[in-house]
Coordinates of C-alpha atoms and ligand atoms in Angstrom, one line a residue:
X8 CA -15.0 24.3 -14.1
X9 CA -14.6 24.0 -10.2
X10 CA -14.4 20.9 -8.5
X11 CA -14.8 20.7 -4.8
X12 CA -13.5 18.3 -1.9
X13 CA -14.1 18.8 1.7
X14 CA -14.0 16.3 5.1
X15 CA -16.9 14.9 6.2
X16 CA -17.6 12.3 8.6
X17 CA -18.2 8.9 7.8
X18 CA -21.0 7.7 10.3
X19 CA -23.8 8.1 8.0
X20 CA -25.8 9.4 11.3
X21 CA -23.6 11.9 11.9
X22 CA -22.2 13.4 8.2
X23 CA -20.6 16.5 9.6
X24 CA -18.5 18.6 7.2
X25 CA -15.1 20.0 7.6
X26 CA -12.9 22.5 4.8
X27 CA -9.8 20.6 4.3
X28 CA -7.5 23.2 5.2
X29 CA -8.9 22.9 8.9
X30 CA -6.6 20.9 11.6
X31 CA -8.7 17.8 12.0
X32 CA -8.5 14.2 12.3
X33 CA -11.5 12.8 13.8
X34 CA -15.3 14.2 13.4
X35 CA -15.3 16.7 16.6
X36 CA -19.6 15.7 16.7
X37 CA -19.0 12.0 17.6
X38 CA -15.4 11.2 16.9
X39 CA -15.8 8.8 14.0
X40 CA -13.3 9.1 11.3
X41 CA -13.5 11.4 8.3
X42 CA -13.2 10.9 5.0
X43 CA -12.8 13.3 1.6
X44 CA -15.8 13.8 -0.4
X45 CA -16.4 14.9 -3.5
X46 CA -18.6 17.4 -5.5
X47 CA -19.5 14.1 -7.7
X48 CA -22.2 15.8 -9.3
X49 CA -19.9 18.5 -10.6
X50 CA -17.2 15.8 -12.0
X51 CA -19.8 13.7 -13.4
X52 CA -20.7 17.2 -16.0
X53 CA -17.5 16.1 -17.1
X54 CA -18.6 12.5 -18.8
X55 CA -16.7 9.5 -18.3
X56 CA -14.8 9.6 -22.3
X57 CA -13.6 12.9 -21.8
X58 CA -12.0 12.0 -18.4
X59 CA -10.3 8.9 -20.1
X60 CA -8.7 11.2 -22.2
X61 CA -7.7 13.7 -19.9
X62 CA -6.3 10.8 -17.7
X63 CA -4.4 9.3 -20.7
X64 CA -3.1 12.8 -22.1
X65 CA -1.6 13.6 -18.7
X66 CA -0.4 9.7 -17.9
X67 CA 3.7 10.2 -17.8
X68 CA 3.7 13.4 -19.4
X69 CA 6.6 16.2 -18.2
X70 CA 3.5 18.6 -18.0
X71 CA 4.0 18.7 -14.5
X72 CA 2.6 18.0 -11.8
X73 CA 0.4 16.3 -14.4
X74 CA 2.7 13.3 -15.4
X75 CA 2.3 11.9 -11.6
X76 CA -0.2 8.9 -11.4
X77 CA -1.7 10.7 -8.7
X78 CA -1.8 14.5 -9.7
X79 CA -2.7 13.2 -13.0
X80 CA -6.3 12.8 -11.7
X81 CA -6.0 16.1 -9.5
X82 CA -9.9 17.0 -9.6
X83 CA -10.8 13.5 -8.5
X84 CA -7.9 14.2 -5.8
X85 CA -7.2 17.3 -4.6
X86 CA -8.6 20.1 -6.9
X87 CA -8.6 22.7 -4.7
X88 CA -4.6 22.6 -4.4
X89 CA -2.9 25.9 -6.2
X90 CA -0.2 23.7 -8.2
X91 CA 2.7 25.9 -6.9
X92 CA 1.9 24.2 -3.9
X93 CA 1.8 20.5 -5.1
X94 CA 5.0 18.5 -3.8
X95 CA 5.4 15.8 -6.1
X96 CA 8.4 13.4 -7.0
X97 CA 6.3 12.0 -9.8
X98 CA 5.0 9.3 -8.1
X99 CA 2.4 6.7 -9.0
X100 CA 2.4 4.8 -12.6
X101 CA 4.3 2.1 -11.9
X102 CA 4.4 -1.4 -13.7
X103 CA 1.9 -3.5 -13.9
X104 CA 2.8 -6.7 -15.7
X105 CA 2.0 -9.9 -16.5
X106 CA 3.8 -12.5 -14.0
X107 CA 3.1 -15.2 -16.9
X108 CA 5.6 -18.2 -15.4
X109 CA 4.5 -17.4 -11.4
X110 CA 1.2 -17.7 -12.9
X111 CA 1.9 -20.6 -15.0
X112 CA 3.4 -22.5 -11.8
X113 CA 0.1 -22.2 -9.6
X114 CA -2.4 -22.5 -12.5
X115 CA -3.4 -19.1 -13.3
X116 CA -3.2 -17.7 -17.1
X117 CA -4.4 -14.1 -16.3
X118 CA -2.0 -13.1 -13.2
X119 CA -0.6 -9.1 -13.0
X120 CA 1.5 -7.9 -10.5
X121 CA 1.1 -4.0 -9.7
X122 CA 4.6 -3.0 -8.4
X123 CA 4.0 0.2 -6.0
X124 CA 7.2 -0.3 -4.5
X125 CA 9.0 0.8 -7.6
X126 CA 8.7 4.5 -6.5
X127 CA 10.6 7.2 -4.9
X128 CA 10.6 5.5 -1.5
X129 CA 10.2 2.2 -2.3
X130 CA 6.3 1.7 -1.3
X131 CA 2.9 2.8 -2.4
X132 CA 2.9 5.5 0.9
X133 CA 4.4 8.0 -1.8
X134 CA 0.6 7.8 -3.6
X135 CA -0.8 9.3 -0.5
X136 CA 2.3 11.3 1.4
X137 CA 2.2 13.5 -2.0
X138 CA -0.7 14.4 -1.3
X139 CA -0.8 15.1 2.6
X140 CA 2.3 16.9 2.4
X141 CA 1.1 19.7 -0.4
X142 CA -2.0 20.5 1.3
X143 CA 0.1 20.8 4.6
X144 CA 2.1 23.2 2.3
X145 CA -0.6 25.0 1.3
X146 CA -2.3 25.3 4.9
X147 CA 1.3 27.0 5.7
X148 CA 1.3 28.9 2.8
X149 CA -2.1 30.1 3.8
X150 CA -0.6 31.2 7.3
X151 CA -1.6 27.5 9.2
X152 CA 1.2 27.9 12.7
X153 CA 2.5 24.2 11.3
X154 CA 5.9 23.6 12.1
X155 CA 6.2 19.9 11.7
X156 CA 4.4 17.0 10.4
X157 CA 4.5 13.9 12.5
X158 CA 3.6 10.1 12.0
X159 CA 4.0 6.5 13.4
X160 CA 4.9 4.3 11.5
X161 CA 6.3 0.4 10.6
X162 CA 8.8 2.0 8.8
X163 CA 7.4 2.9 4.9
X164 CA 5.4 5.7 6.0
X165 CA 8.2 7.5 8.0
X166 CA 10.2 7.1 5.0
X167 CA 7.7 8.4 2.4
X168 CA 6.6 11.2 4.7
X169 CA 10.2 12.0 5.3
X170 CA 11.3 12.3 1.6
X171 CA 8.2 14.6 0.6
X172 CA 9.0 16.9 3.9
X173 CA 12.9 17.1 2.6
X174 CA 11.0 17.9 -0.7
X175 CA 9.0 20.5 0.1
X176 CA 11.4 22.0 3.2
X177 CA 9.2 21.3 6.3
X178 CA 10.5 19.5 9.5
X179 CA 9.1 16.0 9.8
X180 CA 9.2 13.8 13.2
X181 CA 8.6 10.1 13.0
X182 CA 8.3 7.6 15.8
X183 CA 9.6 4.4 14.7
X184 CA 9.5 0.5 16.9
X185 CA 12.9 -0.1 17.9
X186 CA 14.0 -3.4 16.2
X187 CA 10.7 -3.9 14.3
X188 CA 11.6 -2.4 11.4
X189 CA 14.2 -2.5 8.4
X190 CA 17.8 -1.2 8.2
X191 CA 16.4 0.6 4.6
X192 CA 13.6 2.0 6.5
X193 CA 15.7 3.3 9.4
X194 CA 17.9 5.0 7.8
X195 CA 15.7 6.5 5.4
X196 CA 13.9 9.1 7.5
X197 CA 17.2 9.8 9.1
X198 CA 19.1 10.4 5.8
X199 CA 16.4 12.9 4.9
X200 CA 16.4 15.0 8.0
X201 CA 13.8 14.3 9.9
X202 CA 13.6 14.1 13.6
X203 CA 14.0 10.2 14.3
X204 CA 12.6 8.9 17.8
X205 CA 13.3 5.4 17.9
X206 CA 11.0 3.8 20.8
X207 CA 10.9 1.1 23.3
X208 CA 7.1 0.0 22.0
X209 CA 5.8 -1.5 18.7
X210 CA 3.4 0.1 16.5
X211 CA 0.0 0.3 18.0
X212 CA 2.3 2.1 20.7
X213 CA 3.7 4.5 18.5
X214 CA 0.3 5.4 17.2
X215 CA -0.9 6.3 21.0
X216 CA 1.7 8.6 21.4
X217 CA 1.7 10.3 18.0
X218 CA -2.0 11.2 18.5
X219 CA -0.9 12.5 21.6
X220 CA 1.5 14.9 20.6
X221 CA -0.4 15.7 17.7
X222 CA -3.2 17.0 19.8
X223 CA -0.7 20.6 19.8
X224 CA -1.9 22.1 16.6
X225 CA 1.8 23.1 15.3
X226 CA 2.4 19.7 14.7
X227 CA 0.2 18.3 12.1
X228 CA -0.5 14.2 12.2
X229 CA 0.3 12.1 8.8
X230 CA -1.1 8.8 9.7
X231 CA -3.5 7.0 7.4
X232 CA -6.2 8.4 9.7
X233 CA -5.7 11.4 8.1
X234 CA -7.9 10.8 4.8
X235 CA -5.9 12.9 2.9
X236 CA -3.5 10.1 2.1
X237 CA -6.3 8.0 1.1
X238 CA -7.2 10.8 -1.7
X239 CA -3.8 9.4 -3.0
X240 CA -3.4 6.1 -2.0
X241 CA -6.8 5.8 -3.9
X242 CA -5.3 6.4 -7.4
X243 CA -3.7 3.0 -7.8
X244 CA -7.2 1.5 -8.3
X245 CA -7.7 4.1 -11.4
X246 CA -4.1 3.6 -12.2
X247 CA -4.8 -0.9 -12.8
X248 CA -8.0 -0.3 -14.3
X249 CA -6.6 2.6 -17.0
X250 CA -3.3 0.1 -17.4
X251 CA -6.4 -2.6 -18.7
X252 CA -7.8 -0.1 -21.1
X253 CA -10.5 1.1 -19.0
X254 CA -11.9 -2.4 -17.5
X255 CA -11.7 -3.6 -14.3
X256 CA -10.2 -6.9 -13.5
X257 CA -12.0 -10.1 -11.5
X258 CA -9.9 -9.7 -8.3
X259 CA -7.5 -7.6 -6.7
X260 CA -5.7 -8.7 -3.8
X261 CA -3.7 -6.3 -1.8
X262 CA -2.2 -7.0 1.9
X263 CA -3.5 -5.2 5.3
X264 CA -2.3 -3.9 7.9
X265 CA -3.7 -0.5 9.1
X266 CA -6.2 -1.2 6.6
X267 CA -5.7 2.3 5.0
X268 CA -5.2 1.1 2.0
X269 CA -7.8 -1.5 0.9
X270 CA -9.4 1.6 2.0
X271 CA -8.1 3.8 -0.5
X272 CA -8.5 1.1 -3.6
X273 CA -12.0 0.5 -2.7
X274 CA -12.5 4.5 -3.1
X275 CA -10.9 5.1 -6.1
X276 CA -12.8 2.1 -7.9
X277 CA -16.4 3.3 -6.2
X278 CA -15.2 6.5 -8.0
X279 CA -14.9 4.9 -11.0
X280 CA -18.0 3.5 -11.2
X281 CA -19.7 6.0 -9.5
X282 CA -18.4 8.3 -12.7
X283 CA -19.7 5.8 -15.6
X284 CA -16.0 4.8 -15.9
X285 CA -16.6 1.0 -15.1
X286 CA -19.8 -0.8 -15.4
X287 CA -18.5 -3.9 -13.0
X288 CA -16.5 -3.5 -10.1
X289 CA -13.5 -6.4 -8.8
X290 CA -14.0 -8.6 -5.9
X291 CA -10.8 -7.3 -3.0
X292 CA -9.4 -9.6 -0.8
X293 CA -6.8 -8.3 2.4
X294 CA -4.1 -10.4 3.0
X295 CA -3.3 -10.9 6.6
X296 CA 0.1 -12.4 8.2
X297 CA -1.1 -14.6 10.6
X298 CA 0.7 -13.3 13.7
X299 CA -1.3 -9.8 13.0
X300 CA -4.7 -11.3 12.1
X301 CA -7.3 -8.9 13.7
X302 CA -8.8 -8.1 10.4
X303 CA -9.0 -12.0 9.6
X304 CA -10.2 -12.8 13.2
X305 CA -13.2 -10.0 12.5
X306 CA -13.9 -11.9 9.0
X307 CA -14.6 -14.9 10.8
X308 CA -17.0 -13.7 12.8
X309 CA -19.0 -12.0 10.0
X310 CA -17.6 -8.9 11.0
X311 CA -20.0 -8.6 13.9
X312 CA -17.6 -7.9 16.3
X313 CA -14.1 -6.8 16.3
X314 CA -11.6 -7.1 18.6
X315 CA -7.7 -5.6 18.6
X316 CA -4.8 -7.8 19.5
X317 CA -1.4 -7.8 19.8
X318 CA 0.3 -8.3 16.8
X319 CA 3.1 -10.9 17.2
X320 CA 6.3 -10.7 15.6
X321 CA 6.2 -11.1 11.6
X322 CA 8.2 -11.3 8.8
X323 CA 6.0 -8.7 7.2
X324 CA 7.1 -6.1 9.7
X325 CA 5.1 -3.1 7.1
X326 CA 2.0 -4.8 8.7
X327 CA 2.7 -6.2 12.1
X328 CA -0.6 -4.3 13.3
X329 CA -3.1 -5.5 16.0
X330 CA -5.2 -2.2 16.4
X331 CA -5.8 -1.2 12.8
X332 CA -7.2 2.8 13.1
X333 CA -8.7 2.0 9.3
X334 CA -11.0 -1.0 10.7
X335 CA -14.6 0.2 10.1
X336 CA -13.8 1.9 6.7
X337 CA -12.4 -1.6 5.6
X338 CA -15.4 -3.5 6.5
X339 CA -17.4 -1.1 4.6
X340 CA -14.8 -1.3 1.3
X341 CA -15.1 -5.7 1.8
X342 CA -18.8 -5.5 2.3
X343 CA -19.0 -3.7 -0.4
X344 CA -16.4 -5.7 -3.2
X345 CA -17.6 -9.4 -1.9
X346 CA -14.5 -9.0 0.2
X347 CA -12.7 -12.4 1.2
X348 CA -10.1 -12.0 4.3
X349 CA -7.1 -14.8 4.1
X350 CA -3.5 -14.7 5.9
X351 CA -1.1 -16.1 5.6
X352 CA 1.6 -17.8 7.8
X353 CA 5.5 -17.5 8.5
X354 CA 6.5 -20.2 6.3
X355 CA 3.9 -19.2 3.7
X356 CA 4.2 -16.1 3.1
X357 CA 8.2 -16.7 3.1
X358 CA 8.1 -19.5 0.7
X359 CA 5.9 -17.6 -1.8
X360 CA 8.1 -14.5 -1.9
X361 CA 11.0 -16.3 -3.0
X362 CA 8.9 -18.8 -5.7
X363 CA 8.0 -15.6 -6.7
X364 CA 11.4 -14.1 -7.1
X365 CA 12.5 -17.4 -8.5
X366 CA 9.8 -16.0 -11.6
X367 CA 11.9 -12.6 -11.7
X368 CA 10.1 -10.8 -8.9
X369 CA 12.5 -9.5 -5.8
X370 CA 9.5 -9.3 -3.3
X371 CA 9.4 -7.8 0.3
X372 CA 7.6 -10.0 2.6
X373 CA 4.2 -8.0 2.7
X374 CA 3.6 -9.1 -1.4
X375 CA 4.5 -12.6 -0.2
X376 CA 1.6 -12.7 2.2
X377 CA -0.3 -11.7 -0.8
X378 CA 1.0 -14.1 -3.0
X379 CA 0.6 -17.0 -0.6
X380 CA -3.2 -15.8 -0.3
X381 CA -3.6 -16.3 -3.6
X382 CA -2.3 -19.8 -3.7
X383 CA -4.7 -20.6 -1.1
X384 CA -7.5 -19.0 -2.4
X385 CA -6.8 -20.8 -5.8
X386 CA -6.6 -24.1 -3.9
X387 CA -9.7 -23.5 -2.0
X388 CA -11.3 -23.0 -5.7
X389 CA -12.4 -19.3 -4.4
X390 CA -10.4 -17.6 -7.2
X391 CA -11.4 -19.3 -10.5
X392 CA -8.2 -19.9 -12.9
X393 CA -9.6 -18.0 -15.5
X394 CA -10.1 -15.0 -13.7
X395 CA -7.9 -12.1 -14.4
X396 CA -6.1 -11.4 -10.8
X397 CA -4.0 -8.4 -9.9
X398 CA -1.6 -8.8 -6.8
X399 CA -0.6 -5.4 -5.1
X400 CA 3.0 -5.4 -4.3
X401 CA 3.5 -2.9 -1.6
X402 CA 7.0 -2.6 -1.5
X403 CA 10.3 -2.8 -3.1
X404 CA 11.9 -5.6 -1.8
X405 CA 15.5 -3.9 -1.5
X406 CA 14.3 -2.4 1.5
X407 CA 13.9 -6.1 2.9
X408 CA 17.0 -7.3 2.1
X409 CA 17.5 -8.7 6.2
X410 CA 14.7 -10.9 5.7
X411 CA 16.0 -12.4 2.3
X412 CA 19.1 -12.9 3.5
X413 CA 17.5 -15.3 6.7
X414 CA 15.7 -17.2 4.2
X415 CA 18.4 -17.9 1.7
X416 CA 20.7 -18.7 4.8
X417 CA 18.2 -21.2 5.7
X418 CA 18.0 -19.4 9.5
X419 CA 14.5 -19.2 9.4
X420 CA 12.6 -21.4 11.9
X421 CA 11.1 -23.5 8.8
X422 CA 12.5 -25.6 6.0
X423 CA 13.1 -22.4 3.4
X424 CA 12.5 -24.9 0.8
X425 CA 13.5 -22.3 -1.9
X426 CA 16.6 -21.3 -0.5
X427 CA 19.5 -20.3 -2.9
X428 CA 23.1 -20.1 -1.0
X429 CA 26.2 -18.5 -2.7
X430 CA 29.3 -20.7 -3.0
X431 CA 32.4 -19.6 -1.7
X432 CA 35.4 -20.8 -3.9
X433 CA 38.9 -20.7 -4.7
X434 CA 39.6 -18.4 -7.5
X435 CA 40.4 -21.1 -9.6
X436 CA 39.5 -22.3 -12.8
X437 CA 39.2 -26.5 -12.0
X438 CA 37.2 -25.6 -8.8
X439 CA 34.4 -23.4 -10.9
X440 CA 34.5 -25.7 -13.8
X441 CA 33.9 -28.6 -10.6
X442 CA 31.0 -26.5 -9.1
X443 CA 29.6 -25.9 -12.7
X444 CA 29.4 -29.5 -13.8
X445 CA 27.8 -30.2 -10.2
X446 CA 25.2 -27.5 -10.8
X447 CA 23.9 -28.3 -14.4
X448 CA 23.9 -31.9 -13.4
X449 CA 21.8 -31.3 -10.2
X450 CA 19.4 -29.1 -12.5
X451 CA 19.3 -31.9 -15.2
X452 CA 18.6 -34.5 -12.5
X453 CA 15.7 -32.5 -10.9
X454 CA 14.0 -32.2 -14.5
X455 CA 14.5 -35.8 -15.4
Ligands
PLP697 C1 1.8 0.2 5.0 C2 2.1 -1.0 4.3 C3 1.2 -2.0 4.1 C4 -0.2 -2.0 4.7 O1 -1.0 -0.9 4.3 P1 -2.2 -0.5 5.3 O2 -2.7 0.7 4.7 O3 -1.5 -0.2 6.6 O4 -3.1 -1.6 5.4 C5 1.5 -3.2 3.4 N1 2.7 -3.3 2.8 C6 3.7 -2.4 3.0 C7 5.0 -2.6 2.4 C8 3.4 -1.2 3.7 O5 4.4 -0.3 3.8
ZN698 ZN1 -19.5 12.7 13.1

């Protein structure tokens, strides 16, 4: 059987096509960004048991590069990609589980957390940098004059690009904010080789100038624009819904920056149902920090008109974004999942990562603006407590330890109201048996 996937254009006026091995980003009719389509006729021949079973034969197999969550699904993915080519650190199938005490605290029986952090690089930018960098290997295998792949990034794309380029032994170049990024996700890139330009700008800045340079053909671009990290990102959809046996949950709530990647999830569960594999599809909702709202802004206006802005400084530095190059495919993904847009301020978004942790999550601050979305949208009575809701974590929170570390040391410009400081104490038995007794009692005080 042969199963096809090209580019094509997503204005619906437009529809040019494009081979994926060809050097574009943007349709070169009228510009609008391009997507990867499938020959769905083809994979439908297939018939949606028998691809449940090929999915679950392959799910964490050694058969490789089959036991990856992404190349797992490699027809719905990339099936054109000779597997000698396929640059894979067995990402994808991460935990999914049952956050039964976060979910007792706010009222919610049925809560899941999907932890895409727990990966190679410590986000869910391994799902679709897997897949970018083997067709860039392929392209060069094929003779393409690439000699490096390049992104912008807020600091977990750099690092997942980085790793898969160390991988598969291409250069990589990534332009990084100065200062608006993490210690974990500065040194990554730098620790695996790659050519490191830390700029004087923020994002949306480095974004400009990486689709400048970019324009030279020998350096290939590996920003989110590129759909061919979508084709992975998209996987984590199929991933929660084969982790439920097969059915889709209520609600999924996943936080937005570029907007990639409510992007992706929206693709992978069209796919799904597009393939008989689900009969209902989940409602999304994008989780916004406040100071980088312009998806939220948009919302309020219906979506009628959208405008960039600049993103303000932000806790949840993975999605301090004000110009968001996935905008119009995200409006297309909410309109098209009764999409609900919330954010999520400073304080909230702080508080609600360390509740959470106080549960036995360690989040980063990008799943706290999703958790905090999801107590207000229980509050507001727009999630319904019986509803089965999965929250995307995006991140390992190790790689966010600076911003933990503020909070706990109460240096935050809020009240920190679950902050949790070490004591520092003689090494003495009567002054930990003193600061023992002083605990428990506190702890029996605050339950009586
Ligand atoms: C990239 C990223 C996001 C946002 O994803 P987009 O596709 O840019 O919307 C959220 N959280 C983390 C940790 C990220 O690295
Ligand atoms: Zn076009």
């Amino acid at each position: 059987m042969s199963y096809r996937a090209w580019f094509q254009c997503i204005n619906p006026q437009c529809g040019a096509t494009y081979p994926l091995n060809r050097i574009v980003y943007h349709c070169e009719q009228c510009h609008a960004l391009l997507e990867v389509q499938h020959d769905l006729q083809a994979l439908s021949r297939r018939g949606a048991a028998a691809w449940m079973k090929l999915f679950e034969d392959r799910y964490k197999s050694n058969e490789w590069p089959y036991g990856s969550g992404v190349w797992g699904k490699k027809e719905w993915v990339l099936p054109q990609i000779d597997n000698q080519n396929v640059v894979s650190l067995y990402e994808g199938g991460t935990n999914l589980f049952w956050a039964e005490r976060f979910g007792k605290l706010v009222g919610l029986d049925d809560l899941w957390i999907k932890l895409c952090g727990n990966t190679h690089s410590g986000s869910f930018k391994d799902l679709g940098m897997t897949v970018l960098v083997s067709q860039v290997k392929q392209m060069i295998a094929e003779g393409a004059p690439i000699k490096a792949v390049a992104c912008a990034s807020t600091g977990d794309t750099s690092a997942a690009l980085a790793t898969y380029c160390a991988a598969a032994g291409i250069q990589s170049v990534v332009l990084l904010p100065r200062g608006k990024i993490s210690l974990a996700q500065l040194i990554q890139p730098v620790a695996n080789g790659a050519l490191v330009l830390y700029l004087d700008t923020d994002f949306d800045g480095c974004m400009k100038l990486v689709q400048e340079i970019t324009r030279d053909p020998t350096l290939y671009l590996a920003n989110s624009m590129n759909s061919l990290r979508v084709e992975g990102q998209k996987t984590v959809g199929i991933e929660i819904v084969q982790q439920f046996d097969w059915e889709a949950p209520d609600v999924i709530i996943i936080p937005g920056g570029n907007l990639g990647n409510v992007s992706a999830l929206g693709k992978g569960l069209l796919m799904l149902k597009d393939l008989g594999l689900i009969a209902k599809l989940p409602r999304l909702v994008v989780a916004q920090a406040q100071k980088a709202n312009p998806l939220y802004r948009a919302y309020l206006r219906n979506f009628e008109t959208f405008e960039p802005i600049r993103a303000e400084k932000t806790l949840a530095s993975a999605i301090q974004i004000g110009n968001p190059v996935s905008y119009e495919k995200a409006v297309r993904t909410l309109r098209a999942f009764q999409g609900i847009v919330e954010q999520a301020s400073e304080e909230e978004l702080a508080d609600a990562a360390a509740l959470g942790d106080r549960t036995g999550m360690f989040n980063c601050p990008h799943t706290g603006v999703a958790l905090a979305v999801l107590l207000k949208l229980l509050k507001a009575g727009k999630i319904d407590k019986a509803e089965r809701v999965v929250v995307i974590s995006t991140a390992h929170g190790l790689k966010f330890v600076e911003m933990k570390v503020k909070y706990h040391q109460r240096e935050l410009e809020f009240a920190c109201r679950h902050a949790n400081q070490p004591l520092e104490l003689p090494a003495r038995l009567d002054a930990i048996k003193d600061a023992l007794d002083r605990s428990l009692r506190q702890q029996a005080d605050r339950k009586a």
